[in-house]
Amino acid sequence: SSLKEFLLLPFSDIRELQLLHFLGIYLTALIITAVACDDRLHTPMYFFLLNLSLLDFGSISITIPKSMHNS
């Protein structure tokens, strides 16, 4: 058997939670881009900020939708 179609489901029916999720992803992507592109931000403090942003991005993308689904 093969899968020929798929269905995209929203994370939540509550508009505020959808906006909060989008805002979290947007801010994380903004920090990652700023640290990666600007040579003045290649210091240890911003290196750890970049790593924290990547971890936060993973948490937002995986943990939050799963917890919303479980609740």
XYZ file of N, CA, C and O in Angstrom:
284
model
N 0.837 -1.185 0.000
C 0.000 0.000 0.000
C 0.882 1.248 0.000
O 1.940 1.267 0.604
N 0.429 2.257 -0.693
C 1.190 3.502 -0.734
C 0.277 4.660 -0.385
O -0.928 4.639 -0.636
N 0.867 5.675 0.178
C 0.147 6.873 0.586
C 0.204 7.890 -0.544
O 1.285 8.256 -0.993
N -0.964 8.340 -1.008
C -0.997 9.266 -2.130
C -1.431 10.664 -1.732
O -1.352 11.582 -2.533
N -1.889 10.839 -0.519
C -2.292 12.162 -0.064
C -2.080 12.263 1.445
O -1.924 11.257 2.123
N -2.042 13.469 1.929
C -1.898 13.689 3.355
C -2.728 14.896 3.746
O -3.126 15.700 2.908
N -2.978 15.027 5.037
C -3.822 16.081 5.558
C -3.018 16.916 6.547
O -2.405 16.370 7.465
N -3.002 18.220 6.338
C -2.342 19.123 7.270
C -3.374 19.598 8.290
O -4.422 20.114 7.923
N -3.065 19.415 9.555
C -3.957 19.844 10.621
C -3.351 21.039 11.341
O -2.131 21.112 11.513
N -4.154 21.980 11.790
C -3.614 23.115 12.547
C -3.167 22.662 13.929
O -3.612 21.637 14.443
N -2.257 23.436 14.520
C -1.805 23.114 15.865
C -2.907 23.296 16.889
O -3.029 22.552 17.831
N -3.697 24.296 16.696
C -4.743 24.602 17.659
C -5.838 25.402 16.976
O -5.602 26.111 16.004
N -7.037 25.298 17.503
C -8.142 26.101 16.992
C -8.165 27.480 17.640
O -8.873 28.369 17.185
N -7.394 27.664 18.691
C -7.353 28.934 19.408
C -6.362 29.858 18.700
O -5.182 29.558 18.569
N -6.858 30.985 18.243
C -6.053 31.924 17.450
C -4.843 32.447 18.230
O -3.765 32.614 17.682
N -5.003 32.720 19.516
C -3.899 33.254 20.317
C -2.745 32.266 20.411
O -1.574 32.657 20.369
N -3.039 30.981 20.527
C -1.967 29.985 20.593
C -1.248 29.854 19.253
O -0.037 29.642 19.211
N -1.986 29.981 18.161
C -1.352 29.951 16.854
C -0.410 31.135 16.686
O 0.711 30.985 16.187
N -0.834 32.315 17.113
C 0.014 33.503 17.010
C 1.235 33.401 17.919
O 2.336 33.814 17.541
N 1.057 32.849 19.116
C 2.178 32.672 20.040
C 3.198 31.709 19.456
O 4.410 31.946 19.535
N 2.743 30.644 18.851
C 3.642 29.678 18.224
C 4.414 30.325 17.077
O 5.629 30.173 16.950
N 3.716 31.078 16.229
C 4.365 31.765 15.108
C 5.389 32.784 15.606
O 6.488 32.892 15.069
N 5.037 33.540 16.638
C 5.942 34.545 17.181
C 7.205 33.906 17.743
O 8.307 34.414 17.541
N 7.066 32.796 18.419
C 8.233 32.089 18.956
C 9.169 31.623 17.861
O 10.392 31.776 17.953
N 8.627 31.064 16.801
C 9.456 30.606 15.681
C 10.118 31.797 14.984
O 11.294 31.760 14.633
N 9.372 32.880 14.811
C 9.910 34.068 14.140
C 11.067 34.669 14.941
O 12.118 34.990 14.368
N 10.904 34.824 16.236
C 11.968 35.417 17.057
C 13.202 34.527 17.101
O 14.330 35.019 17.058
N 12.998 33.230 17.178
C 14.130 32.307 17.182
C 14.894 32.381 15.864
O 16.126 32.432 15.852
N 14.169 32.401 14.755
C 14.824 32.505 13.446
C 15.558 33.833 13.299
O 16.641 33.898 12.706
N 15.007 34.890 13.851
C 15.645 36.195 13.797
C 16.970 36.206 14.563
O 17.979 36.723 14.067
N 16.998 35.619 15.732
C 18.236 35.549 16.524
C 19.279 34.704 15.807
O 20.454 35.083 15.719
N 18.863 33.569 15.266
C 19.806 32.697 14.560
C 20.406 33.415 13.359
O 21.618 33.380 13.131
N 19.579 34.107 12.596
C 20.059 34.828 11.418
C 20.994 35.967 11.794
O 22.039 36.160 11.167
N 20.642 36.718 12.827
C 21.470 37.856 13.238
C 22.847 37.399 13.696
O 23.867 37.984 13.311
N 22.907 36.354 14.491
C 24.193 35.875 15.007
C 25.027 35.253 13.882
O 26.246 35.442 13.829
N 24.389 34.553 12.967
C 25.133 33.893 11.898
C 25.684 34.884 10.869
O 26.758 34.664 10.307
N 24.972 35.978 10.622
C 25.366 36.899 9.543
C 26.319 38.010 9.974
O 27.077 38.508 9.145
N 26.291 38.421 11.211
C 27.093 39.555 11.648
C 28.396 39.055 12.280
O 28.392 38.320 13.261
N 29.518 39.475 11.695
C 30.824 39.030 12.193
C 31.126 39.538 13.603
O 31.868 38.903 14.348
N 30.570 40.676 13.983
C 30.812 41.207 15.323
C 30.152 40.355 16.397
O 30.511 40.444 17.569
N 29.196 39.507 16.008
C 28.489 38.672 16.978
C 29.072 37.265 17.081
O 28.462 36.382 17.640
N 30.278 37.073 16.556
C 30.925 35.773 16.651
C 31.808 35.708 17.900
O 32.986 35.382 17.836
N 31.217 36.002 19.029
C 31.899 35.923 20.319
C 31.254 34.799 21.119
O 30.166 34.333 20.777
N 31.913 34.339 22.183
C 31.349 33.227 22.954
C 29.931 33.473 23.480
O 29.106 32.565 23.466
N 29.636 34.697 23.909
C 28.307 34.965 24.448
C 27.241 34.745 23.373
O 26.208 34.112 23.623
N 27.476 35.232 22.167
C 26.495 35.064 21.103
C 26.486 33.647 20.548
O 25.476 33.180 20.029
N 27.609 32.944 20.678
C 27.631 31.535 20.301
C 26.662 30.754 21.188
O 25.880 29.935 20.700
N 26.689 31.027 22.494
C 25.773 30.339 23.398
C 24.326 30.808 23.197
O 23.393 30.023 23.323
N 24.131 32.059 22.837
C 22.798 32.549 22.521
C 22.248 31.853 21.273
O 21.064 31.493 21.216
N 23.111 31.630 20.292
C 22.715 30.902 19.094
C 22.310 29.470 19.440
O 21.281 28.974 18.971
N 23.096 28.809 20.266
C 22.760 27.444 20.676
C 21.453 27.406 21.458
O 20.634 26.494 21.275
N 21.237 28.375 22.326
C 19.990 28.450 23.075
C 18.808 28.669 22.139
O 17.739 28.072 22.314
N 18.989 29.481 21.124
C 17.924 29.708 20.146
C 17.604 28.444 19.367
O 16.438 28.154 19.091
N 18.624 27.703 19.001
C 18.382 26.446 18.289
C 17.637 25.448 19.161
O 16.736 24.749 18.690
N 17.993 25.381 20.439
C 17.266 24.500 21.356
C 15.824 24.956 21.538
O 14.899 24.140 21.595
N 15.639 26.263 21.611
C 14.293 26.809 21.751
C 13.471 26.508 20.505
O 12.293 26.165 20.604
N 14.078 26.615 19.344
C 13.387 26.296 18.098
C 12.939 24.832 18.085
O 11.823 24.522 17.688
N 13.801 23.948 18.555
C 13.435 22.531 18.640
C 12.315 22.290 19.620
O 11.404 21.501 19.372
N 12.347 23.004 20.721
C 11.295 22.857 21.729
C 9.962 23.352 21.200
O 8.929 22.711 21.388
N 9.978 24.483 20.525
C 8.736 25.044 19.982
C 8.179 24.142 18.896
O 6.973 23.922 18.815
N 9.041 23.590 18.070
C 8.579 22.807 16.934
C 8.105 21.411 17.311
O 7.310 20.818 16.590
N 8.573 20.883 18.424
C 8.259 19.498 18.773
C 7.426 19.399 20.044
O 6.354 18.787 20.052
N 7.881 20.004 21.109
C 7.244 19.819 22.404
C 5.899 20.528 22.511
O 4.926 19.940 22.983
N 5.831 21.762 22.094
C 4.599 22.544 22.239
C 3.435 21.944 21.449
O 2.355 21.740 22.018
N 3.595 21.613 20.156
C 2.450 21.010 19.460
C 2.021 19.671 20.052
O 0.835 19.362 20.106
N 3.005 18.883 20.532
C 2.654 17.593 21.138
C 1.874 17.789 22.435
O 0.900 17.089 22.691
N 2.289 18.741 23.253
C 1.563 18.995 24.497
C 0.180 19.576 24.223
O -0.781 19.281 24.939
N 0.076 20.411 23.175
C -1.237 20.937 22.804
C -2.144 19.819 22.314
O -3.346 19.808 22.606
N -1.588 18.868 21.601
C -2.375 17.748 21.116
C -2.843 16.867 22.291
O -3.987 16.413 22.312
N -1.966 16.672 23.261
C -2.326 15.834 24.411
C -3.363 16.490 25.317
O -4.149 15.797 25.949
N -3.368 17.811 25.354
C -4.336 18.488 26.219
C -5.643 18.665 25.479
O -6.683 18.811 26.007
